[in-house]
Coordinates of C-alpha atoms in Angstrom, one line a residue:
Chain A
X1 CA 0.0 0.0 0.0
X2 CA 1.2 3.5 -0.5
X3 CA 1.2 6.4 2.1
X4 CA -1.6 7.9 0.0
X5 CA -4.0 4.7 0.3
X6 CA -2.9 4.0 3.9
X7 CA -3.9 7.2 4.6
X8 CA -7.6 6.2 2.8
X9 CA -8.1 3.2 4.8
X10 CA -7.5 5.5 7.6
X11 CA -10.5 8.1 6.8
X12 CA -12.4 5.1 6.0
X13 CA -12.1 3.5 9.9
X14 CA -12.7 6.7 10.7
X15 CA -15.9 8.0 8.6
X16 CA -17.3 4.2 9.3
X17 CA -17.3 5.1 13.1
X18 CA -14.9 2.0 13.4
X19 CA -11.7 1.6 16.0
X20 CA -8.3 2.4 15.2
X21 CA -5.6 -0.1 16.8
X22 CA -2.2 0.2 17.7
X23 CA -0.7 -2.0 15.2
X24 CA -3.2 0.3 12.5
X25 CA -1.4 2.8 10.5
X26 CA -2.5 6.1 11.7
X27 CA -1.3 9.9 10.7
X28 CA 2.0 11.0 12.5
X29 CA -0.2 14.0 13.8
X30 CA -3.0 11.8 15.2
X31 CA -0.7 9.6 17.3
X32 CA 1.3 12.3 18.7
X33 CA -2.2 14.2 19.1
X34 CA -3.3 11.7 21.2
X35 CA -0.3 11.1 23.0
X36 CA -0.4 14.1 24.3
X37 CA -4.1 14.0 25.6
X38 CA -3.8 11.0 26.7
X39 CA -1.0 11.2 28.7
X40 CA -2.2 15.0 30.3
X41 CA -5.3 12.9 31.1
X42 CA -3.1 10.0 33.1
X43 CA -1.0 12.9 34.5
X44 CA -4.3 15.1 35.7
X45 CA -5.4 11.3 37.6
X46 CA -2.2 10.5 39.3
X47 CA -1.3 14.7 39.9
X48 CA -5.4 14.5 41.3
X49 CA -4.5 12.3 44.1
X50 CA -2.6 14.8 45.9
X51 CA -5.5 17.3 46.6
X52 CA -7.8 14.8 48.1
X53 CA -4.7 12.7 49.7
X54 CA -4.4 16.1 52.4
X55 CA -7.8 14.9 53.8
X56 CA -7.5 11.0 54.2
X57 CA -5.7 11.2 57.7
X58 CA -8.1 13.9 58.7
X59 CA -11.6 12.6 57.5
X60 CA -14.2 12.9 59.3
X61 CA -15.4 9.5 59.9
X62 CA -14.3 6.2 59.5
X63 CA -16.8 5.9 56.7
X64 CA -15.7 8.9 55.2
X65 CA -12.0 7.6 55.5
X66 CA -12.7 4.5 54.1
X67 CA -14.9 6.2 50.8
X68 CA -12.0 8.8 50.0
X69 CA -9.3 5.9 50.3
X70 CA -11.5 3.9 47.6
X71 CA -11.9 7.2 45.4
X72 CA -8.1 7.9 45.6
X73 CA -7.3 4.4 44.8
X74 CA -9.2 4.3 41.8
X75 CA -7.4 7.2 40.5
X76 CA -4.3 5.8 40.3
X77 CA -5.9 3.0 39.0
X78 CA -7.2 5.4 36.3
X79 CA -4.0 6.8 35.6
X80 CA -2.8 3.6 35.3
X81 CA -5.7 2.3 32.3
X82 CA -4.5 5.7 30.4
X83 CA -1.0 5.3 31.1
X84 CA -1.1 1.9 29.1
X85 CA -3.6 2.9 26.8
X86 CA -0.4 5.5 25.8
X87 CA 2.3 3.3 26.1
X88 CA 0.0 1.3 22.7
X89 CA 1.3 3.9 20.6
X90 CA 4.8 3.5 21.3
X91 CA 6.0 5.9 24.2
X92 CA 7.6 4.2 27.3
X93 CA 6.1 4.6 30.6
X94 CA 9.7 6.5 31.7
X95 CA 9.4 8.8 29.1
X96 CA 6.0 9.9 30.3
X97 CA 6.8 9.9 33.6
X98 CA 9.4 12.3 32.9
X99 CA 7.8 14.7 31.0
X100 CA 4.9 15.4 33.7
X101 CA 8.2 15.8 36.5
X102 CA 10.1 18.0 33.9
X103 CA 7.1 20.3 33.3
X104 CA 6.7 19.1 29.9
X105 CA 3.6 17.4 29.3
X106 CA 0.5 19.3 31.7
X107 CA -2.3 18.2 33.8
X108 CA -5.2 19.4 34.2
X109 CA -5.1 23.2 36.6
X110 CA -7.7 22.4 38.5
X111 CA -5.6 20.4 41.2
X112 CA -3.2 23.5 41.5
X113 CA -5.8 24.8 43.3
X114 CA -5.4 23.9 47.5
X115 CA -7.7 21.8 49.5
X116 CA -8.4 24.1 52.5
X117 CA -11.1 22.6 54.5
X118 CA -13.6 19.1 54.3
X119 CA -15.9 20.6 52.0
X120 CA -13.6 20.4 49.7
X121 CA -13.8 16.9 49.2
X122 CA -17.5 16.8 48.3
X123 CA -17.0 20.3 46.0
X124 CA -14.3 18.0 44.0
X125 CA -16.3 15.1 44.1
X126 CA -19.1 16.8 43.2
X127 CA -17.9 19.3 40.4
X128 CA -14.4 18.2 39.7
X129 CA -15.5 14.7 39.3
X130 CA -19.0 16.0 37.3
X131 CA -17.0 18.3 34.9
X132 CA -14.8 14.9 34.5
X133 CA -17.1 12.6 33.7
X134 CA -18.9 15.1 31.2
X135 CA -15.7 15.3 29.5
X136 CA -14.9 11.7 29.2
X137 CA -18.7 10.5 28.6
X138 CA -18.1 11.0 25.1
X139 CA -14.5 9.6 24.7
X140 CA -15.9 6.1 25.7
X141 CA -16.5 6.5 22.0
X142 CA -13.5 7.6 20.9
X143 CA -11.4 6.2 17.7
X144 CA -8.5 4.7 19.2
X145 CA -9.8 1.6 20.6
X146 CA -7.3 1.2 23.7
X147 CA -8.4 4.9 24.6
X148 CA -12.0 3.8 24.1
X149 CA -12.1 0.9 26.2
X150 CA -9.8 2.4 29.4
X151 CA -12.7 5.2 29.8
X152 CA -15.2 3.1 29.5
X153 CA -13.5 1.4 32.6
X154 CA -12.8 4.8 34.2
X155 CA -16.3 6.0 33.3
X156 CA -17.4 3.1 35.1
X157 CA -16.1 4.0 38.2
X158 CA -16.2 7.7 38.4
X159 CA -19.8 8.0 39.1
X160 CA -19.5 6.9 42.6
X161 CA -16.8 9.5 42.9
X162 CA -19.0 12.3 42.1
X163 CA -22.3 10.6 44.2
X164 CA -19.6 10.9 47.5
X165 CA -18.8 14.2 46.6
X166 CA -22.5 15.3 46.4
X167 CA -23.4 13.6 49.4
X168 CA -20.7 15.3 51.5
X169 CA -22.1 18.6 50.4
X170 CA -25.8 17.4 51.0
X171 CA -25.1 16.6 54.8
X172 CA -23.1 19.6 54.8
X173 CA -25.5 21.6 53.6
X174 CA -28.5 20.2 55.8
X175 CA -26.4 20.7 58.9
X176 CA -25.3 23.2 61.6
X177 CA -25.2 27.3 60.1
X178 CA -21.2 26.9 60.0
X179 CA -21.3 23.5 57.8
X180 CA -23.5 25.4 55.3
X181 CA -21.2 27.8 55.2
X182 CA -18.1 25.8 54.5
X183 CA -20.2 24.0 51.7
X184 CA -21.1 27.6 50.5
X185 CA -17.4 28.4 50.6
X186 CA -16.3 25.5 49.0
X187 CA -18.6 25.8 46.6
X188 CA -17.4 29.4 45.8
X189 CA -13.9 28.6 45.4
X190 CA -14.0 25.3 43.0
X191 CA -17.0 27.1 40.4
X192 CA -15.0 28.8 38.2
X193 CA -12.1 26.5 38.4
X194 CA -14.3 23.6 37.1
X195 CA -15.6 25.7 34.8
X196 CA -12.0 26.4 33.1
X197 CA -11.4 22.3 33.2
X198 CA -13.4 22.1 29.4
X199 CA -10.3 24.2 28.5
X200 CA -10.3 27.9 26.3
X201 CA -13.3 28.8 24.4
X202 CA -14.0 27.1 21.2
X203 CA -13.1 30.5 19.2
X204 CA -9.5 29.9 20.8
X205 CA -9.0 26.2 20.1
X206 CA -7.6 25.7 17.1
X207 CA -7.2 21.9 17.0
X208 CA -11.1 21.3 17.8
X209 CA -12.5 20.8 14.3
X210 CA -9.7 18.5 13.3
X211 CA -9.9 16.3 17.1
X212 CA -13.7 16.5 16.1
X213 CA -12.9 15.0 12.9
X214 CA -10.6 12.6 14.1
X215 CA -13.3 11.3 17.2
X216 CA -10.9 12.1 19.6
X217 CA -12.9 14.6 20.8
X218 CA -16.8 14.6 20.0
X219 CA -18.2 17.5 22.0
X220 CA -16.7 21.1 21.8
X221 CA -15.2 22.9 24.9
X222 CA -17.7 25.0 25.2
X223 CA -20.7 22.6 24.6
X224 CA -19.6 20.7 26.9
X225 CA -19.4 23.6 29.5
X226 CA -22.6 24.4 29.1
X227 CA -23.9 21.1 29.3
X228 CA -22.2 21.2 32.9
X229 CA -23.8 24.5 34.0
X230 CA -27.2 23.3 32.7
X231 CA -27.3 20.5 35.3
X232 CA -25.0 21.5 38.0
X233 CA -27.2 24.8 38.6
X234 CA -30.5 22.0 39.2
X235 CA -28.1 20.1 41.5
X236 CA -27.0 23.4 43.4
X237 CA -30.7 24.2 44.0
X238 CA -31.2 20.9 46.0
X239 CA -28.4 21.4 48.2
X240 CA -29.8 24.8 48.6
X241 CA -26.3 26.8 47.5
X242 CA -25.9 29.5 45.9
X243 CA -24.0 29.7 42.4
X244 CA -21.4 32.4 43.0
X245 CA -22.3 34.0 39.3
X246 CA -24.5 36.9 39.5
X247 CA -25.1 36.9 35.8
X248 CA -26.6 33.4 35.8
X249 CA -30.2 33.3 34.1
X250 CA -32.4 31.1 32.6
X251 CA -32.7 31.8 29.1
X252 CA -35.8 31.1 27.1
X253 CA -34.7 31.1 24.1
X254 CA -31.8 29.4 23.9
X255 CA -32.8 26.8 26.6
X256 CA -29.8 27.0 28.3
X257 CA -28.8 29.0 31.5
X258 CA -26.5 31.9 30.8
X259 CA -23.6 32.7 32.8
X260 CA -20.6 35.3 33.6
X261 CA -17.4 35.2 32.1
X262 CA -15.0 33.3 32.9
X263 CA -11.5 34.7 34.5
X264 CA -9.4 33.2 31.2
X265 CA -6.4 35.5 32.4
X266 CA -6.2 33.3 35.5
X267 CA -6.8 29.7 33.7
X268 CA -3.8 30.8 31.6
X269 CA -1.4 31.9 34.5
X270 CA -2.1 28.7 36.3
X271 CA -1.4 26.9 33.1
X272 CA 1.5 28.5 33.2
X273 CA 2.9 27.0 36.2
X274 CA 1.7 30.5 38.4
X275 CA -1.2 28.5 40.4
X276 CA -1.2 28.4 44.3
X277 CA 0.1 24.7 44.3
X278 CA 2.0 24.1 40.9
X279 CA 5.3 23.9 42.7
X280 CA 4.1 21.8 45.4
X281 CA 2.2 19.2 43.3
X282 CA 5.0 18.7 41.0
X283 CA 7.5 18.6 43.7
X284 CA 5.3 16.2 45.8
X285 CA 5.5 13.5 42.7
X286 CA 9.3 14.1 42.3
X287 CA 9.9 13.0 45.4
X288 CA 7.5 10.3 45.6
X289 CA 9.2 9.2 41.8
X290 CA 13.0 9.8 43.4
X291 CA 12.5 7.8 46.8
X292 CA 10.2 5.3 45.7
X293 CA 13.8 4.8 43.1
X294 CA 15.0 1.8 45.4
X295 CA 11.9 -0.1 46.1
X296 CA 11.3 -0.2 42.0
X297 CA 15.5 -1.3 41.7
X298 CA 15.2 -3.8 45.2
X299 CA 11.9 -5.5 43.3
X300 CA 13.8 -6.1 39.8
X301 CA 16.9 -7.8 41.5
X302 CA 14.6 -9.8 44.0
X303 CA 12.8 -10.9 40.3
X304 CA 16.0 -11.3 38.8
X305 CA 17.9 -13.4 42.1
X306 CA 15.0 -15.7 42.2
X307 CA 14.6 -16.3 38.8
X308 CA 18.7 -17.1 38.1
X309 CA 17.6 -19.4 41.4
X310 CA 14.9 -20.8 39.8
X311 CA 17.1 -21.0 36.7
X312 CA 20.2 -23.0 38.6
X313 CA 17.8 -25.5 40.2
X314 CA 16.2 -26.7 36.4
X315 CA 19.7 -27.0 35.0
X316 CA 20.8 -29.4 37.8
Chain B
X1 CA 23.0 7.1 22.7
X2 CA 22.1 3.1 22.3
X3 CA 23.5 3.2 26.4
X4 CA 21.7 5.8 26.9
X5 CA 18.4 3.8 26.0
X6 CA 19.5 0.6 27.6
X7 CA 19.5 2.6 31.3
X8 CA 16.3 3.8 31.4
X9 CA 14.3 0.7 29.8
X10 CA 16.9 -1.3 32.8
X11 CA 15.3 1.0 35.7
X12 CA 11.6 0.2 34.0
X13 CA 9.6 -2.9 35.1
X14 CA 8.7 -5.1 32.1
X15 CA 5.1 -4.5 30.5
X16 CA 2.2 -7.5 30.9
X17 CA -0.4 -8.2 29.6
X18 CA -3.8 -9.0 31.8
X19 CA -6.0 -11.2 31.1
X20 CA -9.1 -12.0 33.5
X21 CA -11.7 -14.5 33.7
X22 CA -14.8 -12.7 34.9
X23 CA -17.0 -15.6 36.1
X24 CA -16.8 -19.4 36.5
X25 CA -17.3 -20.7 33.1
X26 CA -16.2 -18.1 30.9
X27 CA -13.0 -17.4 29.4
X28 CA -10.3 -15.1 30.0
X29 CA -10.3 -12.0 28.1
X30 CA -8.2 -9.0 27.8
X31 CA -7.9 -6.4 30.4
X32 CA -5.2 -4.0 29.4
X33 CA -1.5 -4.3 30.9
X34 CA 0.9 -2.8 33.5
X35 CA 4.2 -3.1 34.8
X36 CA 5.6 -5.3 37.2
X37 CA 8.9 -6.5 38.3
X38 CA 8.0 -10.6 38.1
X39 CA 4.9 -12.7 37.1
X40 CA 3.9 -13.1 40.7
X41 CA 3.6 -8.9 41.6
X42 CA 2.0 -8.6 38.0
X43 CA -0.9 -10.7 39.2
X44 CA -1.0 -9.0 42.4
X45 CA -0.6 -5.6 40.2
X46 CA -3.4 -6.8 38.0
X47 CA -6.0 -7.8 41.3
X48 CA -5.6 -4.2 42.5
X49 CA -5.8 -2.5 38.8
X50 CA -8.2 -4.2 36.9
X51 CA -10.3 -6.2 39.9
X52 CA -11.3 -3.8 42.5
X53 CA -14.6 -4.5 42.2
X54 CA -15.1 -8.3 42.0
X55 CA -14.4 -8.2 38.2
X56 CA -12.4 -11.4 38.3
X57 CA -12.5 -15.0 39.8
X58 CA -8.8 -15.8 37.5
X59 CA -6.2 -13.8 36.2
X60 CA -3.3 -15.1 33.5
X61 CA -0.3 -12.8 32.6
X62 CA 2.0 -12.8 30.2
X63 CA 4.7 -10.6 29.2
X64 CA 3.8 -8.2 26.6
X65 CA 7.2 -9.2 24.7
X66 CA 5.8 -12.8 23.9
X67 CA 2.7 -12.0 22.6
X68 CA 2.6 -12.1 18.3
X69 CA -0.2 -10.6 16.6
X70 CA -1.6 -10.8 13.0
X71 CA -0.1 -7.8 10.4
X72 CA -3.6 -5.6 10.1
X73 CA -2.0 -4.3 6.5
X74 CA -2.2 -8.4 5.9
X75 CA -5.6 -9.1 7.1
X76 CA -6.9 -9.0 3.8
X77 CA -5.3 -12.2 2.7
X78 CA -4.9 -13.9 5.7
X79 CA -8.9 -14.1 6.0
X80 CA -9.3 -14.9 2.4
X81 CA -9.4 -18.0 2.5
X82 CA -12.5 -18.1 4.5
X83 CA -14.3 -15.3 2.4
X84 CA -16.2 -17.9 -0.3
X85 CA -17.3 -20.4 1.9
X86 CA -20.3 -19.7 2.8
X87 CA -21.7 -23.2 2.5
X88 CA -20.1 -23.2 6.0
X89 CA -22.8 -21.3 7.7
X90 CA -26.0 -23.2 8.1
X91 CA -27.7 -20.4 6.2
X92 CA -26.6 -21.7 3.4
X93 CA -29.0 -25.0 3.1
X94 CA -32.6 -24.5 2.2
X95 CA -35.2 -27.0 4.1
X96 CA -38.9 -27.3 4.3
X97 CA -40.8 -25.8 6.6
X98 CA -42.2 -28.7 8.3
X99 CA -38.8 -29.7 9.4
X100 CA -38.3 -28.1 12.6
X101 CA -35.7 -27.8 15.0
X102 CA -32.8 -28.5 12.8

């Protein structure tokens, strides 16, 4: 076959709403494109740990404990589907490692933001995790099939995440005047951030229309903003919160609520590696990465001792 | 530079593959793969990746590096042969309709 009919049989998987597979040819652009998506997706899971991981010791209940140990667990597990769902297009799991500790490759900005009090683990669970699972709803059809099949695994197990979340902020919410209020200012706090998480508005994303086309995205930033707001202001009303956006109406006639703008300078500058936590996060998972160094070393020559063991004993 | 490669893939933990039986009676079936250092943490790996909930009653790895797969640029001939045979299928065979359950 020649590059140009490769390149038909490519359209053609594509067009047909069929899977792409590792061993498939694909466009240099379309693996690195996804590469690079994937891989800030595995980054934002195992980088997303760290917020909620402050709160573990100091839950309030053993239940509590016991939930938030579960969600933080599946998010390495997460990071872990993605991470091998990147390594199928021919990047090592080193190399990716060491572009999220050399400030290469990004995660998501939304867990630069600090964790000050218990209500924020249900505001995360319940926005960070809803804006999530919007996002990634859609990528459970994606093109590339090893993509395609790890969120349909993560999808799987998100929605407890955001339930958690919600609930926290529910008993919050129906309890003493100062737990409404640390819901309320939780609440304040993670809104615009989650917001940001669909990324820059459509006008400024210049790779959209050809992700679209590729089905490695199938929703636009902003549609799929809106879809958030749409449901998220319903869900705020029974928790009885307030949406800290004083231009947020109803409107008729598009059927959609409107709502302020968004603070892009400050998405951008925490992008940018100016956040409240940047530095901490990323120093956090050196560390972890550098001393965890002779655990990974001590396991390979335990596997290597026993095997030249195992090795001796067959040859005798 | 060849050196250079050789030290980090050294430092990595081999890739496996996971595959995982979901209930008495069926068979295994793909899960997706991680690293481990031997066979024995890649199935303890694989139980806290791919089974936390109850997803699994068996598990089989194998190294990534021994698994061979068909050529997809190839698939074309290599399924050929079965392409004209319909006769296979019991489709193919016309009966009466008062035989039943055949």
């Amino acid at each position: 076959m020649t590059v140009h009919s490769f390149q038909e049989h490519f359209d053609s998987l594509i067009d047909r709403e069929l899977t792409i597979e590792p061993r498939d040819w694909m466009p240099d652009d379309y693996r690195k494109t996804l590469i690079r998506q994937i891989s800030q997706h595995a980054h934002s899971e195992i980088v997303g740990m760290l917020p909620e991981g402050n709160w573990i010791t100091r839950a309030p209940s053993l239940r509590r404990k016991a939930v938030l140990l579960a969600k933080v667990q599946d998010e390495a597990g997460h990071g872990l589907y993605l991470y091998s769902a990147a390594e199928t297009l021919g990047v090592t799991r080193d190399e990716l490692y060491d572009q999220l500790h050399t400030g290469k490759a990004k995660y998501s900005s939304i867990f630069n933001y600090p964790t000050l009090t218990w209500a924020d683990m249900g505001a995360i669970g319940w926005l960070v995790d809803g804006a999530a699972i919007m996002n990634q709803v859609p990528l459970c059809r994606t093109s590339y099939g090893p993509y395609a099949r790890a969120m349909v695994r993560v999808c799987k197990e998100e929605s407890f995440h955001q339930r958690q979340g919600f609930e926290i902020m529910l008993t919050l919410s129906k309890g003493t005047e100062i737990q409404k209020k640390l819901a309320q200012d939780a609440f304040n706090r993670w809104w615009w951030p989650s917001l940001m998480m669909f990324g820059p508005p459509d006008a400024e994303s210049p790779h959209t229309e050809q992700s679209v086309r590729w089905r490695i995205k199938r929703l636009t930033n902003d549609e799929l903003r809106q879809k958030f707001v749409d449901v998220t202001v319903e869900q705020a009303k029974v928790l009885g919160l307030e949406v800290p956006d004083k231009d947020l109406k109803w409107n008729e006639e598009r059927g959609h609520f409107d709502f302020g703008a968004i603070n892009w300078d400050e998405f951008w500058n925490v992008v940018k590696g100016n956040g409240p936590c940047n530095k901490q996060r990323l120093e956090t998972r050196k560390k972890a990465w550098e001393d965890g160094k002779w655990v990974r070393d001590a396991a390979m020559a335990h596997a290597e001792k026993r095997k030249a063991k195992k090795d001796a004993v067959k040859a005798a | 530079m060849t050196q250079e490669i050789n030290k980090t893939n050294k430092s990595e933990w081999p890739l496996w593959e996971v595959f995982i039986r979901s209930k008495v009676g069926l068979d295994h079936k793909h899960a997706g793969s991680l690293h481990a250092a031997d066979a024995e943490m890649a199935i303890e790996n694989a139980r806290d990746v791919y089974t936390r909930r109850m997803e699994g009653v068996s598990i089989w790895v194998v190294e990534s590096k021994f698994i061979h797969a068909s050529d997809p640029g190839e698939s074309e001939s290599l399924y050929d042969p079965a392409n004209d045979k319909i006769y296979r299928h019991p489709t193919f065979y016309n009966l009466p309709d008062e035989v039943k359950y055949m």
